Structures are given as structure tokens and as C-alpha cells.
């Protein structure tokens, strides 16, 4: 059995309504669906983190056709430089593209052996995987979104609790009006009660003095985690002296995190780390360093399925993953979009990733990218034609 072909399809994963974050407005994500087909006609599927991975994968395809699809390490040596985690030489685009292929190769393995990927990664520690639901100020679009006030965001979160049993929440908190951030979080705590999980993400928007001003109120409110409160880890290290709120961040430099003592958790994804093999090693390194890990959001159902198998297979991943699933109306898998119930998603049944690529949905999301183009998450709706520049509060 050999690799017969590799297909890479860039797609758009739109949100039902654009949300505001520190430096702009985001209405969609781009991803790349990867298919690895063998000479026996078996197809493994995966997802790379960006539309840009398609060109990289297509350039690799000729080299990889004819290789043994079970020799994942051998295939990696054909396309990825050694030590992909060395920060001075890492090509993150190339690593993410390889991650999409590697996920597809593990899906292929699972299908050939009749096993879920999590079993092949070492065994299933849990079958119910926790996720948060996301809140933010949103622009209106086709009858969705439009949460422009604190009360509107509170009502949105209450509606998620009523409809889906959600009690794990995470959201954007980066208003230049510092008191407005406290007002939002206090209103959510009052409405959702003392047992609701409230995590926040500031996208590195706050200076150290501003973050230090906010920290006592956020701690009193009972904030479970604060992602990227400051622009850099030096300031985050100094902020640690002011609060016991756990911090998280997207920088994957574990050695630096150990040296600085922050963040308390690293948030990344399977493909971005280079696939399942690299992700399992990375999470184990986090475990050894006493650092938590969870996955971030904005994927199609393929990426989410990969998260589910990683979290099922590695005992260290205990905190909820981030999720925009509730705000994603379209997907490329027959089983999607996933919809957490009472904060959890079940590990898919079946072999491989346990999900099925839907050709019509794939074509729809691919055509949408061609029609709408790559989203610009930095535009300012109040100043058309300009990039939004959030003042460092």
C-alpha cells in the first residue's frame, strides 16, 4: 500500500456574526482540508491551520506520492526540517501544513486498523471532553449577533445556559474603558451565579498598570483564567505578583514559561504543533513543567475532532478547550457543526477521527473562500479602509 494522492482544499469557516476583539473584527477563519488517499482507495482526512497551507501541501504532494502512509516519521523527514520546535528556525506555516497531513495519516491508520485515533495514541482516558462557550461584543448579521451592550452579552450567555446547559464561558475583555470591563464581568457573575466558569481573553491589549488595576476586581469576581493580559511575558511575570488569577498564552516556548513562572497554561492546536505525534510530546513536556494545556477555537469539525482525540488520549488535558462552535453555522463534516451539551462533547464513535467528510459542504466552504476572499480580522468598522489600532490601555 502506497500514497496515491494528496489533496489540499482551502476553505472558509464563517461565523454567524462578526465579533470584536482588541485589534479588529473577525467574521471567519480560513483552514485547509487535507485528504491522503492510498493505492487501496482508503482516504485519511485532516485539517491544517490556514488556507495558505494548500500551496505548501501541493508542493509536497509529488514527493510524498508512492511512500508508505504508515511510515509517518519517514514522511515527516521528507518535508519538515529537524527540531521543528527550535524557535530560531521554525517555519510555522510549514509546520502547520505538515500537521494537517499528519492528522490525515493518523486518521488513515485508524481506518485501516479499525481503531479510534485516541486508542492508537496510547489509549482513551476520557470520552467526554469539556469546552467553553464564547461571548464578545458582536456586530449584527442576518438576524444573529448584535450584542452591543453588557446586558445583551449577559442575555446571550443566559440563553446558552438555557438552551445547551452551558456553565463554562470564555470571552473577549479588552475595552479601553477599564471600568467597563469590570462592569461586564461583574454582570456576568451576578447573572450566571457563583458556580459558572468565567475565563477571559484580552489579546495582549493591556499595559501592566492597566492589567494591575483590573486584576483585583477580576480576582474578586472569580475569574478562572486570564489569557494574554499583557503584551509580553515580562509584564505578565510582574502581574503575577499582583494576582493569583491563572494566566494562559499562545506562545509555545515552554522553557521561557518555566523561567518566567508564567503563563500557567499554553493554548494551541494539534495541527499547529505539527500533528498528533508532536502534540502528544508537547503536552507531556507541559505536564513535566507543571503547565496546563488546552486547545483553541476557530476550526472546522475536522480540527475539533482532532482536539477530541488528543484530549481523550492525554491525561494531562483537563481544563475546557476554547470553543466558537456555537457561532459556526457551516462545516465540512457530515456530523457537524459540533454542539456541546452541558459543557461537553463526546469522543466520536468509529475508526480514525470518527467523522465523515461531506463533499457538498466541502465544496460550499471552498467556494465561499473564493467568493469572499481571505478575511481581514484587523479592519475597523468605525473607520472603513483603516486598520483598527487598539490603544495600549
Coordinates of C-alpha atoms in Angstrom, one line a residue:
X1 CA 0.0 0.0 0.0
X2 CA 1.3 3.4 -1.0
X3 CA 0.2 7.0 -1.0
X4 CA -1.6 7.5 -4.3
X5 CA -2.6 11.2 -4.0
X6 CA -2.7 14.1 -1.6
X7 CA -5.4 16.8 -1.9
X8 CA -5.4 20.1 -0.1
X9 CA -8.6 22.3 -0.2
X10 CA -8.5 25.8 1.3
X11 CA -11.9 26.7 2.9
X12 CA -13.6 29.5 4.8
X13 CA -15.2 28.7 8.1
X14 CA -17.6 31.7 8.6
X15 CA -19.1 32.9 11.9
X16 CA -22.8 33.6 12.2
X17 CA -21.9 37.2 13.2
X18 CA -18.6 39.1 13.3
X19 CA -17.1 39.5 16.8
X20 CA -15.0 42.4 18.1
X21 CA -11.5 41.7 19.5
X22 CA -8.8 44.0 20.6
X23 CA -7.4 44.9 17.1
X24 CA -10.4 44.5 14.8
X25 CA -13.4 42.5 13.9
X26 CA -13.4 38.8 12.9
X27 CA -16.1 37.2 10.8
X28 CA -14.5 34.0 9.6
X29 CA -11.4 31.7 9.7
X30 CA -9.5 30.0 6.9
X31 CA -8.5 26.4 7.1
X32 CA -7.2 23.8 4.7
X33 CA -8.8 20.3 4.4
X34 CA -6.3 17.6 3.7
X35 CA -7.0 14.2 2.1
X36 CA -4.4 11.4 1.8
X37 CA -5.6 8.6 -0.5
X38 CA -3.8 5.3 -0.7
X39 CA -3.4 2.9 -3.6
X40 CA -6.1 0.7 -1.9
X41 CA -8.6 3.6 -2.1
X42 CA -8.6 4.4 1.7
X43 CA -8.7 8.1 2.5
X44 CA -7.4 9.8 5.6
X45 CA -8.6 13.3 6.4
X46 CA -7.1 16.2 8.3
X47 CA -7.1 19.9 8.7
X48 CA -4.2 22.5 8.5
X49 CA -4.5 25.8 10.4
X50 CA -4.7 28.2 7.4
X51 CA -5.7 28.4 3.7
X52 CA -2.0 29.1 3.0
X53 CA -1.1 25.5 3.8
X54 CA -2.7 24.4 0.5
X55 CA 0.2 25.7 -1.6
X56 CA 2.8 24.1 0.7
X57 CA 1.0 20.7 0.7
X58 CA 0.5 20.8 -3.1
X59 CA 4.3 21.4 -3.5
X60 CA 5.0 18.4 -1.3
X61 CA 2.5 16.0 -2.9
X62 CA 4.7 14.8 -5.8
X63 CA 7.5 13.9 -3.3
X64 CA 5.1 12.0 -1.0
X65 CA 3.2 10.0 -3.6
X66 CA 4.5 6.4 -3.6
X67 CA 5.6 6.5 0.1
X68 CA 4.3 4.1 2.8
X69 CA 1.5 6.0 4.5
X70 CA 2.1 4.2 7.8
X71 CA 5.7 5.5 8.0
X72 CA 4.8 8.8 9.5
X73 CA 8.3 9.5 10.8
X74 CA 9.8 8.8 7.4
X75 CA 7.3 11.0 5.6
X76 CA 8.0 13.8 8.1
X77 CA 11.7 13.7 7.3
X78 CA 10.9 14.3 3.7
X79 CA 9.2 17.6 4.3
X80 CA 10.0 19.1 7.7
X81 CA 13.4 20.3 8.9
X82 CA 14.8 18.8 12.1
X83 CA 13.9 20.2 15.5
X84 CA 10.6 21.9 14.4
X85 CA 10.3 23.5 17.9
X86 CA 13.5 25.4 17.7
X87 CA 12.2 29.0 17.9
X88 CA 15.0 30.5 15.8
X89 CA 14.4 28.3 12.8
X90 CA 10.8 27.2 12.9
X91 CA 8.7 27.8 9.9
X92 CA 5.2 27.8 11.5
X93 CA 3.4 27.7 8.1
X94 CA 5.3 24.6 7.1
X95 CA 4.8 23.0 10.4
X96 CA 1.1 23.6 10.3
X97 CA 0.8 22.3 6.8
X98 CA 2.6 19.1 7.9
X99 CA 0.3 18.9 10.9
X100 CA -2.7 18.7 8.5
X101 CA -1.1 15.9 6.6
X102 CA -0.1 14.1 9.8
X103 CA -3.6 14.2 11.2
X104 CA -4.8 12.7 8.0
X105 CA -2.2 9.9 8.2
X106 CA -3.4 9.1 11.8
X107 CA -7.0 9.1 10.6
X108 CA -5.9 6.7 7.8
X109 CA -4.2 4.4 10.4
X110 CA -7.3 4.3 12.5
X111 CA -9.4 3.4 9.5
X112 CA -7.1 0.6 8.4
X113 CA -6.9 -0.9 11.9
X114 CA -10.5 -0.3 12.9
X115 CA -9.5 1.9 15.9
X116 CA -10.1 5.5 17.0
X117 CA -7.1 7.6 16.8
X118 CA -7.1 8.1 20.6
X119 CA -6.6 4.4 21.1
X120 CA -3.6 4.4 18.8
X121 CA -2.1 7.4 20.6
X122 CA -2.0 5.3 23.8
X123 CA -5.5 4.7 25.0
X124 CA -8.7 6.5 25.9
X125 CA -8.5 8.3 29.3
X126 CA -11.8 10.1 28.9
X127 CA -14.7 10.1 26.4
X128 CA -16.4 13.4 27.5
X129 CA -14.3 16.4 26.6
X130 CA -15.1 19.9 28.1
X131 CA -15.4 23.0 26.1
X132 CA -16.3 26.6 26.9
X133 CA -18.8 28.8 25.0
X134 CA -17.7 32.1 23.8
X135 CA -19.0 35.6 24.4
X136 CA -18.0 39.0 22.9
X137 CA -19.4 42.1 21.5
X138 CA -20.7 41.2 18.1
X139 CA -22.0 43.1 15.0
X140 CA -25.4 42.2 13.7
X141 CA -25.6 39.9 10.7
X142 CA -28.7 38.1 9.2
X143 CA -30.6 38.2 12.4
X144 CA -27.7 36.9 14.5
X145 CA -25.3 38.8 16.8
X146 CA -25.8 42.4 17.6
X147 CA -24.7 42.2 21.3
X148 CA -23.5 45.8 21.7
X149 CA -24.2 46.2 25.5
X150 CA -23.4 44.5 28.7
X151 CA -27.0 43.4 29.2
X152 CA -27.1 42.0 25.7
X153 CA -24.0 39.8 26.3
X154 CA -25.5 38.7 29.6
X155 CA -28.7 37.7 27.9
X156 CA -26.7 35.8 25.2
X157 CA -24.9 33.8 27.9
X158 CA -28.1 33.1 29.7
X159 CA -29.7 31.9 26.5
X160 CA -26.8 29.4 26.0
X161 CA -27.3 28.1 29.6
X162 CA -31.0 27.7 29.0
X163 CA -30.7 26.0 25.5
X164 CA -27.5 24.0 26.0
X165 CA -26.7 23.8 29.7
X166 CA -23.6 25.9 29.3
X167 CA -21.9 26.9 32.6
X168 CA -18.3 27.2 31.1
X169 CA -17.8 30.6 29.4
X170 CA -14.9 32.5 27.9
X171 CA -14.9 35.8 26.2
X172 CA -13.2 38.9 25.0
X173 CA -12.4 41.5 27.6
X174 CA -10.3 44.4 26.2
X175 CA -12.3 47.6 26.3
X176 CA -10.2 50.8 26.5
X177 CA -12.7 51.9 29.2
X178 CA -11.2 49.8 32.1
X179 CA -14.2 50.1 34.3
X180 CA -16.4 48.8 31.5
X181 CA -14.5 45.5 31.6
X182 CA -15.2 45.2 35.3
X183 CA -18.9 46.0 34.8
X184 CA -19.2 43.3 32.1
X185 CA -17.6 40.6 34.2
X186 CA -19.5 41.6 37.4
X187 CA -22.8 41.5 35.5
X188 CA -22.0 38.0 34.1
X189 CA -21.1 36.7 37.6
X190 CA -24.3 38.2 39.1
X191 CA -26.4 36.7 36.3
X192 CA -24.7 33.3 36.0
X193 CA -24.1 32.6 39.6
X194 CA -21.0 31.7 41.7
X195 CA -20.5 28.2 40.1
X196 CA -20.2 29.3 36.5
X197 CA -16.7 29.2 35.0
X198 CA -15.7 32.6 33.6
X199 CA -12.4 32.8 31.6
X200 CA -11.3 36.0 29.8
X201 CA -9.1 36.8 26.8
X202 CA -7.5 40.3 26.5
X203 CA -5.4 39.6 23.4
X204 CA -2.4 41.3 24.9
X205 CA -4.3 44.6 25.0
X206 CA -3.5 45.9 28.4
X207 CA -0.4 47.6 29.8
X208 CA 1.0 46.4 33.1
X209 CA -0.6 49.3 35.1
X210 CA -4.0 48.7 33.4
X211 CA -3.9 45.0 34.0
X212 CA -2.8 45.6 37.6
X213 CA -5.8 47.9 38.0
X214 CA -8.2 45.3 36.7
X215 CA -6.7 42.2 38.4
X216 CA -8.2 42.8 41.9
X217 CA -11.7 43.1 40.6
X218 CA -11.3 40.2 38.2
X219 CA -10.0 38.1 41.1
X220 CA -12.8 39.0 43.4
X221 CA -15.3 38.2 40.7
X222 CA -13.8 34.7 40.5
X223 CA -12.1 34.7 37.1
X224 CA -10.9 31.1 36.3
X225 CA -8.2 32.2 33.8
X226 CA -6.9 35.3 32.0
X227 CA -5.5 34.8 28.6
X228 CA -2.8 37.2 27.3
X229 CA -3.5 40.0 29.8
X230 CA -0.3 41.9 28.7
X231 CA 1.7 42.4 25.5
X232 CA 4.6 40.3 26.7
X233 CA 5.6 37.7 29.3
X234 CA 7.9 40.1 31.1
X235 CA 4.9 42.2 32.1
X236 CA 2.9 39.1 32.8
X237 CA 5.6 38.0 35.2
X238 CA 5.3 41.2 37.1
X239 CA 1.5 41.0 37.0
X240 CA 1.8 37.6 38.7
X241 CA 3.0 39.5 41.8
X242 CA -0.4 41.3 41.9
X243 CA -2.9 38.4 41.5
X244 CA -3.5 34.7 41.8
X245 CA -5.6 34.5 38.6
X246 CA -4.1 31.9 36.4
X247 CA -2.8 33.2 33.0
X248 CA -2.6 31.5 29.6
X249 CA -1.0 32.3 26.3
X250 CA -0.4 31.1 22.8
X251 CA 3.4 31.3 22.8
X252 CA 4.7 27.7 22.9
X253 CA 8.1 28.4 24.4
X254 CA 7.9 26.0 27.4
X255 CA 11.4 26.8 28.6
X256 CA 10.6 30.5 28.8
X257 CA 7.4 29.8 30.6
X258 CA 9.3 27.8 33.2
X259 CA 11.9 30.6 33.6
X260 CA 9.3 33.3 34.0
X261 CA 6.8 31.3 36.0
X262 CA 4.0 32.4 33.6
X263 CA 1.8 31.6 31.9
X264 CA 0.1 28.8 33.8
X265 CA -1.3 27.3 30.6
X266 CA -0.4 27.2 27.0
X267 CA -3.2 27.2 24.4
X268 CA -2.5 25.8 21.0
X269 CA -3.8 23.2 18.5
X270 CA -2.9 19.8 17.1
X271 CA -2.0 20.8 13.5
X272 CA -0.2 24.0 14.6
X273 CA 2.1 22.0 16.8
X274 CA 2.9 19.6 13.9
X275 CA 0.2 16.9 14.3
X276 CA -0.7 14.3 16.9
X277 CA 2.8 12.9 17.5
X278 CA 4.3 16.4 18.2
X279 CA 1.2 17.5 20.2
X280 CA 1.4 14.5 22.5
X281 CA 5.1 15.2 23.1
X282 CA 4.4 18.9 23.7
X283 CA 1.6 18.2 26.2
X284 CA 3.8 15.8 28.0
X285 CA 6.5 18.5 28.2
X286 CA 3.9 20.9 29.6
X287 CA 2.9 18.2 32.2
X288 CA 6.5 17.8 33.2
X289 CA 6.9 21.6 33.6
X290 CA 3.7 21.9 35.6
X291 CA 2.0 23.9 32.9
X292 CA -1.6 23.3 31.8
X293 CA -2.7 22.9 28.2
X294 CA -5.8 23.2 26.2
X295 CA -6.8 23.8 22.6
X296 CA -8.1 27.0 21.0
X297 CA -11.0 27.7 18.7
X298 CA -12.0 28.5 15.1
X299 CA -11.7 25.2 13.3
X300 CA -13.9 23.1 11.2
X301 CA -15.2 19.8 12.6
X302 CA -12.1 18.1 11.4
X303 CA -9.9 20.3 13.7
X304 CA -12.3 19.8 16.5
X305 CA -12.3 16.0 16.1
X306 CA -8.5 16.1 16.3
X307 CA -8.8 18.1 19.6
X308 CA -11.3 15.5 20.9
X309 CA -8.9 12.6 20.2
X310 CA -5.9 14.4 21.7
X311 CA -7.8 15.3 24.9
X312 CA -9.1 11.8 25.1
X313 CA -5.6 10.3 24.8
X314 CA -3.6 12.6 27.1
X315 CA -4.5 12.6 30.8
X316 CA -2.9 16.0 31.4
X317 CA -5.5 18.0 29.4
X318 CA -8.2 18.6 32.0
X319 CA -9.3 22.2 31.5
X320 CA -12.0 23.0 28.9
X321 CA -10.9 23.8 25.3
X322 CA -12.0 27.1 23.8
X323 CA -15.0 26.9 21.5
X324 CA -16.6 29.0 18.9
X325 CA -18.7 26.0 17.8
X326 CA -22.0 27.6 18.8
X327 CA -21.3 30.5 16.4
X328 CA -20.3 28.5 13.4
X329 CA -23.2 27.8 11.1
X330 CA -21.3 25.8 8.4
X331 CA -19.0 22.8 8.5
X332 CA -17.3 20.3 6.1
X333 CA -18.2 17.1 8.0
X334 CA -21.5 15.3 7.9
X335 CA -21.6 15.2 11.7
X336 CA -21.0 18.9 12.2
X337 CA -21.1 21.5 13.4
X338 CA -20.5 20.0 16.8
X339 CA -22.7 21.3 19.6
X340 CA -21.5 20.9 23.2
X341 CA -24.2 19.9 25.7
X342 CA -23.8 20.7 29.4
X343 CA -20.2 21.9 28.6
X344 CA -19.1 18.6 27.0
X345 CA -18.6 16.9 23.6
X346 CA -18.4 13.1 23.3
X347 CA -15.4 11.4 21.6
X348 CA -16.8 10.4 18.2
X349 CA -17.5 6.8 17.7
X350 CA -15.9 4.9 14.8
X351 CA -12.4 4.4 13.5
X352 CA -9.9 7.1 12.8
X353 CA -11.1 10.6 13.7
X354 CA -14.7 9.2 13.7
X355 CA -16.0 11.9 11.3
X356 CA -17.0 11.9 7.7
X357 CA -16.0 14.5 5.1
X358 CA -19.1 15.9 3.3
X359 CA -18.3 16.7 -0.3
X360 CA -21.1 19.1 -0.8
X361 CA -20.2 21.0 2.4
X362 CA -16.5 21.0 1.5
X363 CA -17.4 22.5 -1.9
X364 CA -19.6 25.1 -0.3
X365 CA -16.9 26.3 2.1
X366 CA -14.3 26.2 -0.6
X367 CA -16.4 28.3 -2.9
X368 CA -17.2 30.7 -0.1
X369 CA -13.4 31.4 0.3
X370 CA -13.1 32.0 -3.5
X371 CA -16.1 34.4 -3.4
X372 CA -15.4 36.3 -0.2
X373 CA -11.6 36.1 -0.1
X374 CA -9.4 35.8 3.0
X375 CA -10.9 37.6 6.0
X376 CA -9.3 40.7 7.4
X377 CA -9.5 40.5 11.2
X378 CA -7.9 43.9 11.7
X379 CA -10.3 46.1 10.0
X380 CA -12.1 48.9 11.9
X381 CA -15.9 49.1 11.3
X382 CA -15.9 52.6 12.5
X383 CA -13.2 53.7 10.1
X384 CA -13.6 51.9 6.7
X385 CA -10.3 51.5 4.9
X386 CA -8.2 51.6 8.0
X387 CA -6.7 49.0 10.3
X388 CA -8.0 49.1 13.8
X389 CA -5.4 50.2 16.3
X390 CA -6.3 49.4 19.9
X391 CA -4.6 51.8 22.2
X392 CA -2.4 50.1 24.8
X393 CA -4.7 50.8 27.7

